Amino acid sequence: MARSLYEWLWQHEFWLPPGITWEDMQESEDIHYPQPRDLLLSIPFALILVVIRCAFERAIALPLSTKLGVRDKQRPKAQPNPVLETFYSIRCKNPEEAELNSLSKQCDLPVRKVERWFRRRRNMDRPSLSKKFCEACWRFTFYIISFFTGLAVLYDKPWLWDHRECWTGYPQQPLQPSLFWYYMLELSFYWSLVFTLPFDVKRKDFKEQIVHHAATIFLISFSYCANYIRIGTLVLVIHDASDCFLEPTKIFNYMKWKKTCDSLFMIFSAVFLISRLVVYPYTVLYNTYYYSMEIFQPFFGYYFVNTLLIILQLLHVFWSCLIIHMVYKFILQGTMEKDMRSDTEESDKDEERDKMKEKENGTTYFGNVTSNGYIQRNGSEPPNSRAHLANGHVKER
């Protein structure tokens, strides 16, 4: 059954234009074509990238965060409590009001203290500022390297300047070593992100990140197997261009360099909107939809790759709307709107609110005691006593 599935999956009608078969794609000593088995190399390369990342964050990014003044916030720790810890680990991290009341009775604690315990316990699981800084430094370093690697690989390639060259001789386009290693670099990086997902900063769009990484790996792998290498390299370079500005924006935000952060965000927004809404549709979508038809007739792979690229463009439009909204708020308010993906701490305002309430309660109690049982000195009257004047008026002292 496995062999039948394999033969069905690799029918040349699915992958190759009409009139081309797998026999036409035979390799020789001088000519090499992309082979699906090559993709297996990305797994060990991804593990190597994980090791390099750990060394980079420990030896470079973490000391750099200290020198640049990135300080982790002191978080009050939740006191050990087996009942609450069991509920937190097994049931949920943010209990409802009825659950808080039940836990309050079980632990013989006020409801407010139970709420505070869960708030502090959630904050203990949140990543520190230095961890976010190190992660952003690593991604910034990779995107810079991959972007300029892509430019170095493509600057002398004819399809970078004449997009019709993407389809000249397709699919019998030999795989050049520089293109192979560029593809392996990008694919290995996204595999490494999948491997480190459990340890990376978890944002509110954690599930969307998993879908994004899986879709990216699938797109890169499919384009390699179908020998869409030329169009694939254009897609990779276009995407890396804006990512080079996103990560330093985060870095300066963690450093609290507000003006620099805002300036970089505006640059990132301009590069993102131009590259994803202008360059990508012309360089990639128009290229695959129209120019490819000058070389061959439509087939399954043609429709499939265009569908994937259009879905990618829809995601570009979605994220562009969010970025335009943030830019609009920035222009009106003069400050950058908080990233809704960020999982902010609860401690600041909530802890202060609790302390204020405790102070108010203590002040009220002290005021009641002093007003009801005022101790007079030298026989003087209490502050709220009244002095009757000769003219009959009452004067408050």
PDB file of C-alpha atoms in Angstrom, residues 27-305:
ATOM      1  CA  GLU A  27      20.909  13.623 -13.476  1.00  0.00           C
ATOM      2  CA  SER A  28      24.432  13.335 -14.838  1.00  0.00           C
ATOM      3  CA  GLU A  29      27.878  14.129 -13.499  1.00  0.00           C
ATOM      4  CA  ASP A  30      27.614  17.755 -14.533  1.00  0.00           C
ATOM      5  CA  ILE A  31      23.876  18.361 -14.117  1.00  0.00           C
ATOM      6  CA  HIS A  32      22.011  18.016 -10.815  1.00  0.00           C
ATOM      7  CA  TYR A  33      18.331  18.600 -10.142  1.00  0.00           C
ATOM      8  CA  PRO A  34      16.575  19.040  -6.777  1.00  0.00           C
ATOM      9  CA  GLN A  35      15.885  15.681  -5.123  1.00  0.00           C
ATOM     10  CA  PRO A  36      13.311  15.282  -2.296  1.00  0.00           C
ATOM     11  CA  ARG A  37      15.817  13.274  -0.230  1.00  0.00           C
ATOM     12  CA  ASP A  38      18.008  16.392  -0.039  1.00  0.00           C
ATOM     13  CA  LEU A  39      15.471  17.957   2.316  1.00  0.00           C
ATOM     14  CA  LEU A  40      16.395  15.462   5.038  1.00  0.00           C
ATOM     15  CA  LEU A  41      19.673  17.336   5.465  1.00  0.00           C
ATOM     16  CA  SER A  42      17.749  20.280   6.894  1.00  0.00           C
ATOM     17  CA  ILE A  43      17.018  18.338  10.124  1.00  0.00           C
ATOM     18  CA  PRO A  44      20.644  17.930  11.308  1.00  0.00           C
ATOM     19  CA  PHE A  45      21.403  21.450  10.065  1.00  0.00           C
ATOM     20  CA  ALA A  46      18.494  22.727  12.177  1.00  0.00           C
ATOM     21  CA  LEU A  47      19.927  21.025  15.261  1.00  0.00           C
ATOM     22  CA  ILE A  48      23.272  22.686  14.556  1.00  0.00           C
ATOM     23  CA  LEU A  49      21.498  26.061  14.365  1.00  0.00           C
ATOM     24  CA  VAL A  50      19.887  25.376  17.744  1.00  0.00           C
ATOM     25  CA  VAL A  51      23.321  24.760  19.270  1.00  0.00           C
ATOM     26  CA  ILE A  52      24.702  27.918  17.631  1.00  0.00           C
ATOM     27  CA  ARG A  53      21.730  29.892  18.931  1.00  0.00           C
ATOM     28  CA  CYS A  54      22.249  28.698  22.519  1.00  0.00           C
ATOM     29  CA  ALA A  55      25.919  29.644  22.361  1.00  0.00           C
ATOM     30  CA  PHE A  56      25.110  33.015  20.762  1.00  0.00           C
ATOM     31  CA  GLU A  57      22.503  33.947  23.356  1.00  0.00           C
ATOM     32  CA  ARG A  58      24.704  32.936  26.272  1.00  0.00           C
ATOM     33  CA  ALA A  59      28.021  34.356  25.067  1.00  0.00           C
ATOM     34  CA  ILE A  60      26.892  37.449  23.125  1.00  0.00           C
ATOM     35  CA  ALA A  61      23.245  38.450  23.515  1.00  0.00           C
ATOM     36  CA  LEU A  62      22.953  38.093  27.316  1.00  0.00           C
ATOM     37  CA  PRO A  63      26.105  40.112  28.157  1.00  0.00           C
ATOM     38  CA  LEU A  64      25.013  42.673  25.557  1.00  0.00           C
ATOM     39  CA  SER A  65      21.622  43.055  27.258  1.00  0.00           C
ATOM     40  CA  THR A  66      23.379  43.847  30.547  1.00  0.00           C
ATOM     41  CA  LYS A  67      25.643  46.450  28.951  1.00  0.00           C
ATOM     42  CA  LEU A  68      22.695  48.107  27.195  1.00  0.00           C
ATOM     43  CA  GLY A  69      20.732  48.412  30.424  1.00  0.00           C
ATOM     44  CA  VAL A  70      18.057  45.778  29.820  1.00  0.00           C
ATOM     45  CA  ARG A  71      16.964  44.876  33.345  1.00  0.00           C
ATOM     46  CA  ASP A  72      14.594  42.122  34.343  1.00  0.00           C
ATOM     47  CA  LYS A  73      11.705  43.259  36.485  1.00  0.00           C
ATOM     48  CA  GLN A  74      11.689  42.002  40.062  1.00  0.00           C
ATOM     49  CA  ARG A  75       8.646  39.803  40.380  1.00  0.00           C
ATOM     50  CA  PRO A  76       7.126  38.812  43.702  1.00  0.00           C
ATOM     51  CA  LYS A  77       7.093  35.030  43.952  1.00  0.00           C
ATOM     52  CA  ALA A  78       4.006  33.004  44.744  1.00  0.00           C
ATOM     53  CA  GLN A  79       4.237  31.297  48.125  1.00  0.00           C
ATOM     54  CA  PRO A  80       4.317  27.482  47.992  1.00  0.00           C
ATOM     55  CA  ASN A  81       0.785  26.118  48.172  1.00  0.00           C
ATOM     56  CA  PRO A  82       0.158  22.490  47.084  1.00  0.00           C
ATOM     57  CA  VAL A  83      -3.582  22.959  46.559  1.00  0.00           C
ATOM     58  CA  LEU A  84      -3.265  26.033  44.367  1.00  0.00           C
ATOM     59  CA  GLU A  85      -0.239  24.626  42.525  1.00  0.00           C
ATOM     60  CA  THR A  86      -2.148  21.446  41.656  1.00  0.00           C
ATOM     61  CA  PHE A  87      -5.110  23.457  40.379  1.00  0.00           C
ATOM     62  CA  TYR A  88      -2.766  25.718  38.384  1.00  0.00           C
ATOM     63  CA  SER A  89      -0.923  22.813  36.762  1.00  0.00           C
ATOM     64  CA  ILE A  90      -3.879  20.523  36.046  1.00  0.00           C
ATOM     65  CA  ARG A  91      -7.031  22.609  35.732  1.00  0.00           C
ATOM     66  CA  CYS A  92      -6.374  26.155  34.533  1.00  0.00           C
ATOM     67  CA  LYS A  93      -4.137  29.161  35.143  1.00  0.00           C
ATOM     68  CA  ASN A  94      -6.887  31.769  35.362  1.00  0.00           C
ATOM     69  CA  PRO A  95      -9.758  30.444  37.540  1.00  0.00           C
ATOM     70  CA  GLU A  96     -13.275  31.841  37.478  1.00  0.00           C
ATOM     71  CA  GLU A  97     -14.934  33.537  40.443  1.00  0.00           C
ATOM     72  CA  ALA A  98     -16.685  30.370  41.628  1.00  0.00           C
ATOM     73  CA  GLU A  99     -13.405  28.428  41.463  1.00  0.00           C
ATOM     74  CA  LEU A 100     -11.630  31.179  43.388  1.00  0.00           C
ATOM     75  CA  ASN A 101     -14.252  30.986  46.152  1.00  0.00           C
ATOM     76  CA  SER A 102     -13.894  27.209  46.327  1.00  0.00           C
ATOM     77  CA  LEU A 103     -10.091  27.409  46.472  1.00  0.00           C
ATOM     78  CA  SER A 104     -10.351  30.132  49.097  1.00  0.00           C
ATOM     79  CA  LYS A 105     -12.329  27.787  51.368  1.00  0.00           C
ATOM     80  CA  GLN A 106      -9.995  24.857  50.759  1.00  0.00           C
ATOM     81  CA  CYS A 107      -6.887  26.883  51.603  1.00  0.00           C
ATOM     82  CA  ASP A 108      -8.535  28.979  54.334  1.00  0.00           C
ATOM     83  CA  LEU A 109      -7.345  32.141  52.596  1.00  0.00           C
ATOM     84  CA  PRO A 110      -9.156  35.323  51.542  1.00  0.00           C
ATOM     85  CA  VAL A 111     -10.258  35.369  47.920  1.00  0.00           C
ATOM     86  CA  ARG A 112      -8.027  38.366  47.253  1.00  0.00           C
ATOM     87  CA  LYS A 113      -4.950  36.447  48.389  1.00  0.00           C
ATOM     88  CA  VAL A 114      -5.881  33.528  46.141  1.00  0.00           C
ATOM     89  CA  GLU A 115      -6.223  35.931  43.196  1.00  0.00           C
ATOM     90  CA  ARG A 116      -2.848  37.429  44.032  1.00  0.00           C
ATOM     91  CA  TRP A 117      -1.252  33.955  44.204  1.00  0.00           C
ATOM     92  CA  PHE A 118      -2.506  33.057  40.706  1.00  0.00           C
ATOM     93  CA  ARG A 119      -1.422  36.426  39.345  1.00  0.00           C
ATOM     94  CA  ARG A 120       2.099  36.009  40.722  1.00  0.00           C
ATOM     95  CA  ARG A 121       2.244  32.377  39.598  1.00  0.00           C
ATOM     96  CA  ARG A 122       1.327  33.353  36.032  1.00  0.00           C
ATOM     97  CA  ASN A 123       3.984  36.048  36.060  1.00  0.00           C
ATOM     98  CA  MET A 124       6.582  33.488  37.144  1.00  0.00           C
ATOM     99  CA  ASP A 125       5.904  31.584  33.895  1.00  0.00           C
ATOM    100  CA  ARG A 126       6.240  34.653  31.719  1.00  0.00           C
ATOM    101  CA  PRO A 127       9.586  35.166  29.970  1.00  0.00           C
ATOM    102  CA  SER A 128      11.957  37.759  31.331  1.00  0.00           C
ATOM    103  CA  LEU A 129      12.900  40.874  29.414  1.00  0.00           C
ATOM    104  CA  SER A 130      16.445  39.608  28.910  1.00  0.00           C
ATOM    105  CA  LYS A 131      15.099  36.383  27.355  1.00  0.00           C
ATOM    106  CA  LYS A 132      12.994  38.407  24.899  1.00  0.00           C
ATOM    107  CA  PHE A 133      16.031  40.555  24.117  1.00  0.00           C
ATOM    108  CA  CYS A 134      18.228  37.501  23.437  1.00  0.00           C
ATOM    109  CA  GLU A 135      15.610  35.929  21.173  1.00  0.00           C
ATOM    110  CA  ALA A 136      15.185  39.138  19.172  1.00  0.00           C
ATOM    111  CA  CYS A 137      18.985  39.463  18.828  1.00  0.00           C
ATOM    112  CA  TRP A 138      19.275  35.943  17.460  1.00  0.00           C
ATOM    113  CA  ARG A 139      16.496  36.422  14.913  1.00  0.00           C
ATOM    114  CA  PHE A 140      17.863  39.803  13.875  1.00  0.00           C
ATOM    115  CA  THR A 141      21.306  38.265  13.337  1.00  0.00           C
ATOM    116  CA  PHE A 142      19.870  35.441  11.251  1.00  0.00           C
ATOM    117  CA  TYR A 143      17.614  37.660   9.118  1.00  0.00           C
ATOM    118  CA  ILE A 144      20.492  40.002   8.356  1.00  0.00           C
ATOM    119  CA  ILE A 145      22.731  37.084   7.364  1.00  0.00           C
ATOM    120  CA  SER A 146      20.032  35.348   5.295  1.00  0.00           C
ATOM    121  CA  PHE A 147      18.961  38.581   3.549  1.00  0.00           C
ATOM    122  CA  PHE A 148      22.464  39.531   2.455  1.00  0.00           C
ATOM    123  CA  THR A 149      23.237  35.902   1.627  1.00  0.00           C
ATOM    124  CA  GLY A 150      20.213  35.927  -0.659  1.00  0.00           C
ATOM    125  CA  LEU A 151      21.374  39.127  -2.330  1.00  0.00           C
ATOM    126  CA  ALA A 152      24.886  37.735  -2.756  1.00  0.00           C
ATOM    127  CA  VAL A 153      23.512  34.548  -4.289  1.00  0.00           C
ATOM    128  CA  LEU A 154      21.054  36.289  -6.625  1.00  0.00           C
ATOM    129  CA  TYR A 155      22.781  39.492  -7.690  1.00  0.00           C
ATOM    130  CA  ASP A 156      24.349  37.837 -10.769  1.00  0.00           C
ATOM    131  CA  LYS A 157      21.344  35.624 -11.548  1.00  0.00           C
ATOM    132  CA  PRO A 158      19.332  36.721 -14.617  1.00  0.00           C
ATOM    133  CA  TRP A 159      15.908  36.065 -13.031  1.00  0.00           C
ATOM    134  CA  LEU A 160      16.521  38.708 -10.361  1.00  0.00           C
ATOM    135  CA  TRP A 161      16.482  41.386 -13.076  1.00  0.00           C
ATOM    136  CA  ASP A 162      14.345  39.731 -15.756  1.00  0.00           C
ATOM    137  CA  HIS A 163      11.547  37.750 -14.128  1.00  0.00           C
ATOM    138  CA  ARG A 164      10.770  35.813 -17.300  1.00  0.00           C
ATOM    139  CA  GLU A 165      14.068  34.011 -16.741  1.00  0.00           C
ATOM    140  CA  CYS A 166      12.443  32.175 -13.842  1.00  0.00           C
ATOM    141  CA  TRP A 167      10.792  29.915 -16.431  1.00  0.00           C
ATOM    142  CA  THR A 168      13.427  29.621 -19.129  1.00  0.00           C
ATOM    143  CA  GLY A 169      14.013  25.893 -19.604  1.00  0.00           C
ATOM    144  CA  TYR A 170      11.669  24.936 -16.760  1.00  0.00           C
ATOM    145  CA  PRO A 171      11.647  22.345 -15.228  1.00  0.00           C
ATOM    146  CA  GLN A 172      15.048  21.298 -16.575  1.00  0.00           C
ATOM    147  CA  GLN A 173      16.887  23.964 -14.603  1.00  0.00           C
ATOM    148  CA  PRO A 174      20.069  22.600 -13.001  1.00  0.00           C
ATOM    149  CA  LEU A 175      20.461  23.157  -9.264  1.00  0.00           C
ATOM    150  CA  GLN A 176      23.437  25.378  -8.506  1.00  0.00           C
ATOM    151  CA  PRO A 177      25.348  24.765  -5.230  1.00  0.00           C
ATOM    152  CA  SER A 178      24.811  28.341  -4.008  1.00  0.00           C
ATOM    153  CA  LEU A 179      21.038  28.020  -4.438  1.00  0.00           C
ATOM    154  CA  PHE A 180      21.053  24.637  -2.679  1.00  0.00           C
ATOM    155  CA  TRP A 181      22.852  25.992   0.385  1.00  0.00           C
ATOM    156  CA  TYR A 182      20.674  29.108   0.478  1.00  0.00           C
ATOM    157  CA  TYR A 183      17.574  26.917   0.501  1.00  0.00           C
ATOM    158  CA  MET A 184      19.055  24.670   3.221  1.00  0.00           C
ATOM    159  CA  LEU A 185      19.862  27.719   5.344  1.00  0.00           C
ATOM    160  CA  GLU A 186      16.288  29.014   5.220  1.00  0.00           C
ATOM    161  CA  LEU A 187      14.625  25.626   5.650  1.00  0.00           C
ATOM    162  CA  SER A 188      16.920  24.658   8.535  1.00  0.00           C
ATOM    163  CA  PHE A 189      16.170  27.928  10.317  1.00  0.00           C
ATOM    164  CA  TYR A 190      12.413  27.343  10.273  1.00  0.00           C
ATOM    165  CA  TRP A 191      12.894  23.757  11.431  1.00  0.00           C
ATOM    166  CA  SER A 192      14.982  25.124  14.315  1.00  0.00           C
ATOM    167  CA  LEU A 193      12.125  27.473  15.235  1.00  0.00           C
ATOM    168  CA  VAL A 194       9.812  24.465  15.416  1.00  0.00           C
ATOM    169  CA  PHE A 195      12.267  22.614  17.656  1.00  0.00           C
ATOM    170  CA  THR A 196      12.584  25.567  20.052  1.00  0.00           C
ATOM    171  CA  LEU A 197       8.894  26.514  20.159  1.00  0.00           C
ATOM    172  CA  PRO A 198       8.377  25.009  23.660  1.00  0.00           C
ATOM    173  CA  PHE A 199      11.235  27.159  25.003  1.00  0.00           C
ATOM    174  CA  ASP A 200      10.746  30.387  23.039  1.00  0.00           C
ATOM    175  CA  VAL A 201       8.758  33.400  24.193  1.00  0.00           C
ATOM    176  CA  LYS A 202       5.119  32.355  24.050  1.00  0.00           C
ATOM    177  CA  ARG A 203       2.939  35.141  22.710  1.00  0.00           C
ATOM    178  CA  LYS A 204      -0.809  35.268  22.359  1.00  0.00           C
ATOM    179  CA  ASP A 205      -0.582  34.027  18.766  1.00  0.00           C
ATOM    180  CA  PHE A 206       1.356  30.889  19.742  1.00  0.00           C
ATOM    181  CA  LYS A 207      -0.942  28.591  17.740  1.00  0.00           C
ATOM    182  CA  GLU A 208      -0.728  30.892  14.732  1.00  0.00           C
ATOM    183  CA  GLN A 209       3.079  30.722  14.956  1.00  0.00           C
ATOM    184  CA  ILE A 210       2.930  26.933  14.736  1.00  0.00           C
ATOM    185  CA  VAL A 211       0.704  27.147  11.655  1.00  0.00           C
ATOM    186  CA  HIS A 212       2.992  29.766  10.103  1.00  0.00           C
ATOM    187  CA  HIS A 213       6.154  27.705  10.635  1.00  0.00           C
ATOM    188  CA  ALA A 214       4.494  24.562   9.287  1.00  0.00           C
ATOM    189  CA  ALA A 215       3.189  26.408   6.220  1.00  0.00           C
ATOM    190  CA  THR A 216       6.602  27.967   5.569  1.00  0.00           C
ATOM    191  CA  ILE A 217       8.358  24.597   5.790  1.00  0.00           C
ATOM    192  CA  PHE A 218       5.766  23.088   3.454  1.00  0.00           C
ATOM    193  CA  LEU A 219       6.121  25.909   0.902  1.00  0.00           C
ATOM    194  CA  ILE A 220       9.920  25.745   0.876  1.00  0.00           C
ATOM    195  CA  SER A 221       9.877  21.952   0.612  1.00  0.00           C
ATOM    196  CA  PHE A 222       7.279  21.897  -2.164  1.00  0.00           C
ATOM    197  CA  SER A 223       9.054  24.566  -4.202  1.00  0.00           C
ATOM    198  CA  TYR A 224      12.278  22.585  -3.895  1.00  0.00           C
ATOM    199  CA  CYS A 225      10.723  19.271  -4.970  1.00  0.00           C
ATOM    200  CA  ALA A 226       8.922  20.877  -7.929  1.00  0.00           C
ATOM    201  CA  ASN A 227      12.088  22.807  -8.892  1.00  0.00           C
ATOM    202  CA  TYR A 228      10.493  26.207  -8.312  1.00  0.00           C
ATOM    203  CA  ILE A 229      13.886  27.244  -6.966  1.00  0.00           C
ATOM    204  CA  ARG A 230      14.136  30.492  -8.882  1.00  0.00           C
ATOM    205  CA  ILE A 231      10.748  31.825  -7.852  1.00  0.00           C
ATOM    206  CA  GLY A 232      11.330  30.488  -4.334  1.00  0.00           C
ATOM    207  CA  THR A 233      14.531  32.467  -3.878  1.00  0.00           C
ATOM    208  CA  LEU A 234      12.680  35.665  -4.806  1.00  0.00           C
ATOM    209  CA  VAL A 235       9.999  34.928  -2.211  1.00  0.00           C
ATOM    210  CA  LEU A 236      12.624  34.331   0.503  1.00  0.00           C
ATOM    211  CA  VAL A 237      14.534  37.555  -0.192  1.00  0.00           C
ATOM    212  CA  ILE A 238      11.352  39.636  -0.262  1.00  0.00           C
ATOM    213  CA  HIS A 239      10.234  38.305   3.122  1.00  0.00           C
ATOM    214  CA  ASP A 240      13.626  38.707   4.793  1.00  0.00           C
ATOM    215  CA  ALA A 241      13.803  42.385   3.763  1.00  0.00           C
ATOM    216  CA  SER A 242      11.119  43.550   6.216  1.00  0.00           C
ATOM    217  CA  ASP A 243      12.081  41.088   8.978  1.00  0.00           C
ATOM    218  CA  CYS A 244      15.481  42.785   9.167  1.00  0.00           C
ATOM    219  CA  PHE A 245      13.717  45.875  10.586  1.00  0.00           C
ATOM    220  CA  LEU A 246      11.151  44.122  12.788  1.00  0.00           C
ATOM    221  CA  GLU A 247      13.593  42.508  15.212  1.00  0.00           C
ATOM    222  CA  PRO A 248      15.706  45.636  15.936  1.00  0.00           C
ATOM    223  CA  THR A 249      12.431  47.456  16.627  1.00  0.00           C
ATOM    224  CA  LYS A 250      11.785  44.928  19.386  1.00  0.00           C
ATOM    225  CA  ILE A 251      15.347  45.240  20.653  1.00  0.00           C
ATOM    226  CA  PHE A 252      15.134  49.021  21.075  1.00  0.00           C
ATOM    227  CA  ASN A 253      11.728  48.635  22.660  1.00  0.00           C
ATOM    228  CA  TYR A 254      13.230  46.363  25.330  1.00  0.00           C
ATOM    229  CA  MET A 255      16.007  48.921  25.804  1.00  0.00           C
ATOM    230  CA  LYS A 256      13.313  51.612  26.233  1.00  0.00           C
ATOM    231  CA  TRP A 257      14.787  53.770  23.472  1.00  0.00           C
ATOM    232  CA  LYS A 258      11.371  55.022  22.521  1.00  0.00           C
ATOM    233  CA  LYS A 259      12.272  57.456  19.721  1.00  0.00           C
ATOM    234  CA  THR A 260      14.589  54.962  18.023  1.00  0.00           C
ATOM    235  CA  CYS A 261      11.968  52.251  18.400  1.00  0.00           C
ATOM    236  CA  ASP A 262       9.253  54.432  16.865  1.00  0.00           C
ATOM    237  CA  SER A 263      11.512  55.441  13.981  1.00  0.00           C
ATOM    238  CA  LEU A 264      12.417  51.835  13.205  1.00  0.00           C
ATOM    239  CA  PHE A 265       8.782  50.835  13.399  1.00  0.00           C
ATOM    240  CA  MET A 266       7.892  53.417  10.757  1.00  0.00           C
ATOM    241  CA  ILE A 267      10.746  52.165   8.537  1.00  0.00           C
ATOM    242  CA  PHE A 268       9.618  48.575   9.059  1.00  0.00           C
ATOM    243  CA  SER A 269       6.040  49.522   8.176  1.00  0.00           C
ATOM    244  CA  ALA A 270       7.128  51.200   4.930  1.00  0.00           C
ATOM    245  CA  VAL A 271       9.388  48.289   3.905  1.00  0.00           C
ATOM    246  CA  PHE A 272       6.717  45.721   4.809  1.00  0.00           C
ATOM    247  CA  LEU A 273       3.925  47.457   2.903  1.00  0.00           C
ATOM    248  CA  ILE A 274       6.067  48.074  -0.183  1.00  0.00           C
ATOM    249  CA  SER A 275       7.653  44.618  -0.279  1.00  0.00           C
ATOM    250  CA  ARG A 276       4.491  42.631   0.507  1.00  0.00           C
ATOM    251  CA  LEU A 277       1.832  44.692  -1.290  1.00  0.00           C
ATOM    252  CA  VAL A 278       3.809  45.975  -4.295  1.00  0.00           C
ATOM    253  CA  VAL A 279       6.989  44.006  -4.941  1.00  0.00           C
ATOM    254  CA  TYR A 280       5.604  40.569  -4.074  1.00  0.00           C
ATOM    255  CA  PRO A 281       2.456  40.755  -6.276  1.00  0.00           C
ATOM    256  CA  TYR A 282       4.455  41.933  -9.306  1.00  0.00           C
ATOM    257  CA  THR A 283       7.637  39.909  -8.841  1.00  0.00           C
ATOM    258  CA  VAL A 284       5.988  36.664  -7.716  1.00  0.00           C
ATOM    259  CA  LEU A 285       2.232  36.495  -8.343  1.00  0.00           C
ATOM    260  CA  TYR A 286       2.203  38.094 -11.794  1.00  0.00           C
ATOM    261  CA  ASN A 287       5.321  36.147 -12.649  1.00  0.00           C
ATOM    262  CA  THR A 288       3.939  32.700 -11.771  1.00  0.00           C
ATOM    263  CA  TYR A 289       0.446  33.388 -13.117  1.00  0.00           C
ATOM    264  CA  TYR A 290       1.274  35.077 -16.415  1.00  0.00           C
ATOM    265  CA  TYR A 291       4.934  34.700 -17.438  1.00  0.00           C
ATOM    266  CA  SER A 292       4.980  30.941 -16.761  1.00  0.00           C
ATOM    267  CA  MET A 293       2.226  30.467 -19.349  1.00  0.00           C
ATOM    268  CA  GLU A 294       4.635  31.665 -22.037  1.00  0.00           C
ATOM    269  CA  ILE A 295       6.670  28.500 -21.453  1.00  0.00           C
ATOM    270  CA  PHE A 296       4.166  25.722 -20.679  1.00  0.00           C
ATOM    271  CA  GLN A 297       0.454  24.966 -20.413  1.00  0.00           C
ATOM    272  CA  PRO A 298      -1.319  24.864 -17.013  1.00  0.00           C
ATOM    273  CA  PHE A 299      -1.030  21.667 -14.981  1.00  0.00           C
ATOM    274  CA  PHE A 300      -1.708  20.602 -11.390  1.00  0.00           C
ATOM    275  CA  GLY A 301       1.544  22.016 -10.001  1.00  0.00           C
ATOM    276  CA  TYR A 302       0.826  25.363 -11.663  1.00  0.00           C
ATOM    277  CA  TYR A 303      -2.584  25.693  -9.991  1.00  0.00           C
ATOM    278  CA  PHE A 304      -1.286  24.400  -6.673  1.00  0.00           C
ATOM    279  CA  VAL A 305       1.678  26.765  -6.380  1.00  0.00           C
TER     280      VAL A 305
END
